[in-house]
Amino acid sequence: MLFRSPWISTTTTAATRPIETCQFGASALALVQRSAVTILVRGRSIATAGIYNIFVGSQAALQWLGTNNTGTRLEVWDGGANLDGGSTTTFQPYGAVYAQDATSRAVCANGGTLGTDARTMQAPTIAYLGRATNVYSGAQYGDGWYDELVIWPFRVANAALQAKAVPYV
């Protein structure tokens, strides 16, 4: 993965920070372009309530894993419909999993209730940890710490999703 570290001035002038970007490299992008994929992210969000918090995103503000606009529920946005991760949860810390195959997708946060539907994400042309390409209506980045990112080239079964969707310890 490509990662550009932020630069902060050490003089008496105002500090400036460029957007922190962790873009998936060719190998990781090839994995998430598959029709069957599972993505696990574990971390600790520092985003304030009331904004979207994108953990894994791609082009046109597509959100593979992130929160709803209140920051209390895991949500997936495929450009046409939301898929909610079931139960309301906190994201300090969190474990979030997204899985899809050719006919359906599922999402789970912190071992809670699964959200499932009969849609799939379009294959991304670009993917990021902590943001999407076109961030929409406000500050919607995945601010915080990322402990673990795992991508499997297959869809994990629903019961295993709940077991994997736990915070990093």
PDB file of C-alpha atoms in Angstrom:
ATOM      1  CA  MET A   1       0.000   0.000   0.000  1.00  0.00           C
ATOM      2  CA  LEU A   2       1.082   3.557  -0.671  1.00  0.00           C
ATOM      3  CA  PHE A   3       1.101   5.816   2.384  1.00  0.00           C
ATOM      4  CA  ARG A   4       2.090   9.459   2.495  1.00  0.00           C
ATOM      5  CA  SER A   5       2.931  10.666   5.981  1.00  0.00           C
ATOM      6  CA  PRO A   6       1.622  14.064   7.051  1.00  0.00           C
ATOM      7  CA  TRP A   7       4.104  16.892   7.370  1.00  0.00           C
ATOM      8  CA  ILE A   8       3.700  19.385  10.203  1.00  0.00           C
ATOM      9  CA  SER A   9       5.699  22.564  10.316  1.00  0.00           C
ATOM     10  CA  THR A  10       7.972  23.025  13.344  1.00  0.00           C
ATOM     11  CA  THR A  11       8.355  26.798  12.971  1.00  0.00           C
ATOM     12  CA  THR A  12       6.164  29.437  14.580  1.00  0.00           C
ATOM     13  CA  THR A  13       3.899  29.565  11.514  1.00  0.00           C
ATOM     14  CA  ALA A  14       0.606  27.711  11.350  1.00  0.00           C
ATOM     15  CA  ALA A  15       0.831  23.931  11.001  1.00  0.00           C
ATOM     16  CA  THR A  16      -0.555  22.440   7.813  1.00  0.00           C
ATOM     17  CA  ARG A  17      -1.325  18.824   7.051  1.00  0.00           C
ATOM     18  CA  PRO A  18      -1.971  17.289   3.640  1.00  0.00           C
ATOM     19  CA  ILE A  19      -4.674  14.661   3.331  1.00  0.00           C
ATOM     20  CA  GLU A  20      -3.367  11.391   4.667  1.00  0.00           C
ATOM     21  CA  THR A  21      -3.738   8.796   1.929  1.00  0.00           C
ATOM     22  CA  CYS A  22      -3.374   5.060   2.192  1.00  0.00           C
ATOM     23  CA  GLN A  23      -4.178   3.883  -1.325  1.00  0.00           C
ATOM     24  CA  PHE A  24      -4.357   0.144  -1.996  1.00  0.00           C
ATOM     25  CA  GLY A  25      -1.539  -1.152  -4.175  1.00  0.00           C
ATOM     26  CA  ALA A  26      -2.112  -3.366  -7.221  1.00  0.00           C
ATOM     27  CA  SER A  27      -2.224  -6.654  -5.258  1.00  0.00           C
ATOM     28  CA  ALA A  28      -4.687  -5.409  -2.624  1.00  0.00           C
ATOM     29  CA  LEU A  29      -6.834  -3.740  -5.301  1.00  0.00           C
ATOM     30  CA  ALA A  30      -6.964  -7.013  -7.275  1.00  0.00           C
ATOM     31  CA  LEU A  31      -8.303  -8.768  -4.173  1.00  0.00           C
ATOM     32  CA  VAL A  32     -11.169  -6.303  -3.622  1.00  0.00           C
ATOM     33  CA  GLN A  33     -12.055  -6.423  -7.333  1.00  0.00           C
ATOM     34  CA  ARG A  34     -12.993 -10.112  -7.031  1.00  0.00           C
ATOM     35  CA  SER A  35     -16.683 -11.089  -7.025  1.00  0.00           C
ATOM     36  CA  ALA A  36     -16.082 -12.908  -3.712  1.00  0.00           C
ATOM     37  CA  VAL A  37     -14.142 -10.993  -1.048  1.00  0.00           C
ATOM     38  CA  THR A  38     -14.079 -10.393   2.703  1.00  0.00           C
ATOM     39  CA  ILE A  39     -12.560  -7.263   4.265  1.00  0.00           C
ATOM     40  CA  LEU A  40     -11.781  -6.941   7.983  1.00  0.00           C
ATOM     41  CA  VAL A  41     -10.760  -3.639   9.592  1.00  0.00           C
ATOM     42  CA  ARG A  42      -9.934  -3.230  13.273  1.00  0.00           C
ATOM     43  CA  GLY A  43      -9.119   0.095  14.858  1.00  0.00           C
ATOM     44  CA  ARG A  44     -10.197   2.983  17.029  1.00  0.00           C
ATOM     45  CA  SER A  45     -12.154   5.887  15.572  1.00  0.00           C
ATOM     46  CA  ILE A  46     -11.552   9.426  16.784  1.00  0.00           C
ATOM     47  CA  ALA A  47     -14.207  10.982  14.569  1.00  0.00           C
ATOM     48  CA  THR A  48     -16.861  13.048  16.243  1.00  0.00           C
ATOM     49  CA  ALA A  49     -20.496  11.959  16.145  1.00  0.00           C
ATOM     50  CA  GLY A  50     -22.628  13.380  13.362  1.00  0.00           C
ATOM     51  CA  ILE A  51     -20.374  12.603  10.386  1.00  0.00           C
ATOM     52  CA  TYR A  52     -19.726   9.678   8.088  1.00  0.00           C
ATOM     53  CA  ASN A  53     -16.503   7.878   8.966  1.00  0.00           C
ATOM     54  CA  ILE A  54     -15.135   5.904   6.001  1.00  0.00           C
ATOM     55  CA  PHE A  55     -12.840   3.009   6.942  1.00  0.00           C
ATOM     56  CA  VAL A  56     -12.491   1.451   3.441  1.00  0.00           C
ATOM     57  CA  GLY A  57     -13.671   3.424   0.417  1.00  0.00           C
ATOM     58  CA  SER A  58     -13.210   3.638  -3.337  1.00  0.00           C
ATOM     59  CA  GLN A  59     -14.314   5.736  -6.302  1.00  0.00           C
ATOM     60  CA  ALA A  60     -17.322   8.072  -6.285  1.00  0.00           C
ATOM     61  CA  ALA A  61     -17.685   7.962  -2.489  1.00  0.00           C
ATOM     62  CA  LEU A  62     -18.364   4.215  -2.471  1.00  0.00           C
ATOM     63  CA  GLN A  63     -18.047   3.025   1.099  1.00  0.00           C
ATOM     64  CA  TRP A  64     -17.100  -0.616   1.694  1.00  0.00           C
ATOM     65  CA  LEU A  65     -16.915  -0.110   5.446  1.00  0.00           C
ATOM     66  CA  GLY A  66     -17.777   2.997   7.425  1.00  0.00           C
ATOM     67  CA  THR A  67     -20.358   4.546   9.697  1.00  0.00           C
ATOM     68  CA  ASN A  68     -23.714   6.136   9.056  1.00  0.00           C
ATOM     69  CA  ASN A  69     -24.032   9.925   9.322  1.00  0.00           C
ATOM     70  CA  THR A  70     -24.447   9.786  13.107  1.00  0.00           C
ATOM     71  CA  GLY A  71     -21.363   7.626  13.610  1.00  0.00           C
ATOM     72  CA  THR A  72     -23.314   4.968  15.516  1.00  0.00           C
ATOM     73  CA  ARG A  73     -23.944   2.190  12.990  1.00  0.00           C
ATOM     74  CA  LEU A  74     -21.780   0.370  10.463  1.00  0.00           C
ATOM     75  CA  GLU A  75     -22.881   1.135   6.914  1.00  0.00           C
ATOM     76  CA  VAL A  76     -22.008   0.135   3.354  1.00  0.00           C
ATOM     77  CA  TRP A  77     -22.895   2.401   0.405  1.00  0.00           C
ATOM     78  CA  ASP A  78     -22.755   0.898  -3.098  1.00  0.00           C
ATOM     79  CA  GLY A  79     -23.903   3.972  -5.009  1.00  0.00           C
ATOM     80  CA  GLY A  80     -27.538   2.849  -5.033  1.00  0.00           C
ATOM     81  CA  ALA A  81     -28.477   1.508  -1.609  1.00  0.00           C
ATOM     82  CA  ASN A  82     -27.225   1.426   1.963  1.00  0.00           C
ATOM     83  CA  LEU A  83     -26.638  -1.760   3.898  1.00  0.00           C
ATOM     84  CA  ASP A  84     -26.697  -1.213   7.657  1.00  0.00           C
ATOM     85  CA  GLY A  85     -24.608  -3.362   9.964  1.00  0.00           C
ATOM     86  CA  GLY A  86     -27.487  -4.111  12.272  1.00  0.00           C
ATOM     87  CA  SER A  87     -27.089  -3.017  15.864  1.00  0.00           C
ATOM     88  CA  THR A  88     -25.964   0.388  17.073  1.00  0.00           C
ATOM     89  CA  THR A  89     -22.429   0.316  18.423  1.00  0.00           C
ATOM     90  CA  THR A  90     -19.461   2.393  19.465  1.00  0.00           C
ATOM     91  CA  PHE A  91     -16.359   2.634  17.306  1.00  0.00           C
ATOM     92  CA  GLN A  92     -13.823   3.186  20.112  1.00  0.00           C
ATOM     93  CA  PRO A  93     -12.478   0.497  19.494  1.00  0.00           C
ATOM     94  CA  TYR A  94     -14.131  -1.497  16.703  1.00  0.00           C
ATOM     95  CA  GLY A  95     -13.908  -4.571  14.523  1.00  0.00           C
ATOM     96  CA  ALA A  96     -15.779  -4.317  11.208  1.00  0.00           C
ATOM     97  CA  VAL A  97     -16.188  -6.944   8.474  1.00  0.00           C
ATOM     98  CA  TYR A  98     -17.647  -6.759   4.955  1.00  0.00           C
ATOM     99  CA  ALA A  99     -18.153  -9.868   2.798  1.00  0.00           C
ATOM    100  CA  GLN A 100     -19.688 -10.497  -0.610  1.00  0.00           C
ATOM    101  CA  ASP A 101     -20.047 -13.195  -3.218  1.00  0.00           C
ATOM    102  CA  ALA A 102     -21.702 -13.026  -6.647  1.00  0.00           C
ATOM    103  CA  THR A 103     -25.230 -12.829  -5.189  1.00  0.00           C
ATOM    104  CA  SER A 104     -25.168 -11.141  -1.770  1.00  0.00           C
ATOM    105  CA  ARG A 105     -23.252  -9.132   0.786  1.00  0.00           C
ATOM    106  CA  ALA A 106     -23.049  -8.966   4.567  1.00  0.00           C
ATOM    107  CA  VAL A 107     -21.598  -6.568   7.117  1.00  0.00           C
ATOM    108  CA  CYS A 108     -21.002  -6.801  10.867  1.00  0.00           C
ATOM    109  CA  ALA A 109     -19.521  -4.559  13.563  1.00  0.00           C
ATOM    110  CA  ASN A 110     -18.207  -5.610  16.963  1.00  0.00           C
ATOM    111  CA  GLY A 111     -19.761  -9.081  16.739  1.00  0.00           C
ATOM    112  CA  GLY A 112     -23.272  -7.611  16.626  1.00  0.00           C
ATOM    113  CA  THR A 113     -26.225  -8.277  14.367  1.00  0.00           C
ATOM    114  CA  LEU A 114     -25.418  -9.019  10.715  1.00  0.00           C
ATOM    115  CA  GLY A 115     -26.769  -6.815   7.979  1.00  0.00           C
ATOM    116  CA  THR A 116     -27.354  -8.697   4.712  1.00  0.00           C
ATOM    117  CA  ASP A 117     -28.954  -8.054   1.334  1.00  0.00           C
ATOM    118  CA  ALA A 118     -28.948  -9.365  -2.239  1.00  0.00           C
ATOM    119  CA  ARG A 119     -26.714  -6.659  -3.734  1.00  0.00           C
ATOM    120  CA  THR A 120     -22.961  -6.493  -4.425  1.00  0.00           C
ATOM    121  CA  MET A 121     -20.438  -3.668  -4.754  1.00  0.00           C
ATOM    122  CA  GLN A 122     -19.169  -2.663  -8.157  1.00  0.00           C
ATOM    123  CA  ALA A 123     -15.518  -3.526  -8.758  1.00  0.00           C
ATOM    124  CA  PRO A 124     -13.401  -0.585  -7.638  1.00  0.00           C
ATOM    125  CA  THR A 125     -10.902   1.154  -9.889  1.00  0.00           C
ATOM    126  CA  ILE A 126      -9.155   2.563  -6.818  1.00  0.00           C
ATOM    127  CA  ALA A 127      -9.432   1.799  -3.095  1.00  0.00           C
ATOM    128  CA  TYR A 128      -8.302   3.462   0.126  1.00  0.00           C
ATOM    129  CA  LEU A 129      -8.006   2.784   3.815  1.00  0.00           C
ATOM    130  CA  GLY A 130      -9.543   5.711   5.673  1.00  0.00           C
ATOM    131  CA  ARG A 131     -11.368   7.591   2.898  1.00  0.00           C
ATOM    132  CA  ALA A 132     -13.069   7.459  -0.498  1.00  0.00           C
ATOM    133  CA  THR A 133     -12.103   9.262  -3.718  1.00  0.00           C
ATOM    134  CA  ASN A 134     -14.941  11.794  -3.744  1.00  0.00           C
ATOM    135  CA  VAL A 135     -15.799  12.584  -0.169  1.00  0.00           C
ATOM    136  CA  TYR A 136     -19.302  14.012  -0.065  1.00  0.00           C
ATOM    137  CA  SER A 137     -21.020  16.656   2.115  1.00  0.00           C
ATOM    138  CA  GLY A 138     -18.528  17.307   4.858  1.00  0.00           C
ATOM    139  CA  ALA A 139     -15.489  15.804   6.522  1.00  0.00           C
ATOM    140  CA  GLN A 140     -15.892  12.080   5.910  1.00  0.00           C
ATOM    141  CA  TYR A 141     -12.610  10.371   6.466  1.00  0.00           C
ATOM    142  CA  GLY A 142     -11.687   7.446   8.672  1.00  0.00           C
ATOM    143  CA  ASP A 143      -9.902   9.453  11.331  1.00  0.00           C
ATOM    144  CA  GLY A 144      -8.363   7.333  14.033  1.00  0.00           C
ATOM    145  CA  TRP A 145      -6.012   4.383  14.406  1.00  0.00           C
ATOM    146  CA  TYR A 146      -6.011   1.232  12.276  1.00  0.00           C
ATOM    147  CA  ASP A 147      -4.745  -1.876  14.016  1.00  0.00           C
ATOM    148  CA  GLU A 148      -5.452  -4.428  11.321  1.00  0.00           C
ATOM    149  CA  LEU A 149      -6.597  -4.719   7.706  1.00  0.00           C
ATOM    150  CA  VAL A 150      -7.167  -8.222   6.315  1.00  0.00           C
ATOM    151  CA  ILE A 151      -8.540  -9.053   2.859  1.00  0.00           C
ATOM    152  CA  TRP A 152      -9.554 -12.629   2.024  1.00  0.00           C
ATOM    153  CA  PRO A 153     -10.170 -13.655  -1.630  1.00  0.00           C
ATOM    154  CA  PHE A 154     -13.400 -15.480  -0.667  1.00  0.00           C
ATOM    155  CA  ARG A 155     -16.635 -14.795   1.206  1.00  0.00           C
ATOM    156  CA  VAL A 156     -16.460 -15.805   4.853  1.00  0.00           C
ATOM    157  CA  ALA A 157     -19.609 -17.505   6.204  1.00  0.00           C
ATOM    158  CA  ASN A 158     -21.997 -15.362   8.252  1.00  0.00           C
ATOM    159  CA  ALA A 159     -21.257 -17.014  11.616  1.00  0.00           C
ATOM    160  CA  ALA A 160     -17.526 -16.529  11.053  1.00  0.00           C
ATOM    161  CA  LEU A 161     -18.116 -12.854  10.175  1.00  0.00           C
ATOM    162  CA  GLN A 162     -19.562 -12.200  13.619  1.00  0.00           C
ATOM    163  CA  ALA A 163     -16.633 -14.011  15.252  1.00  0.00           C
ATOM    164  CA  LYS A 164     -14.079 -11.963  13.265  1.00  0.00           C
ATOM    165  CA  ALA A 165     -15.824  -8.607  13.768  1.00  0.00           C
ATOM    166  CA  VAL A 166     -14.293  -7.895  17.162  1.00  0.00           C
ATOM    167  CA  PRO A 167     -11.927  -5.121  18.248  1.00  0.00           C
ATOM    168  CA  TYR A 168      -8.211  -5.763  18.178  1.00  0.00           C
ATOM    169  CA  VAL A 169      -6.800  -6.658  21.603  1.00  0.00           C
TER     170      VAL A 169
END
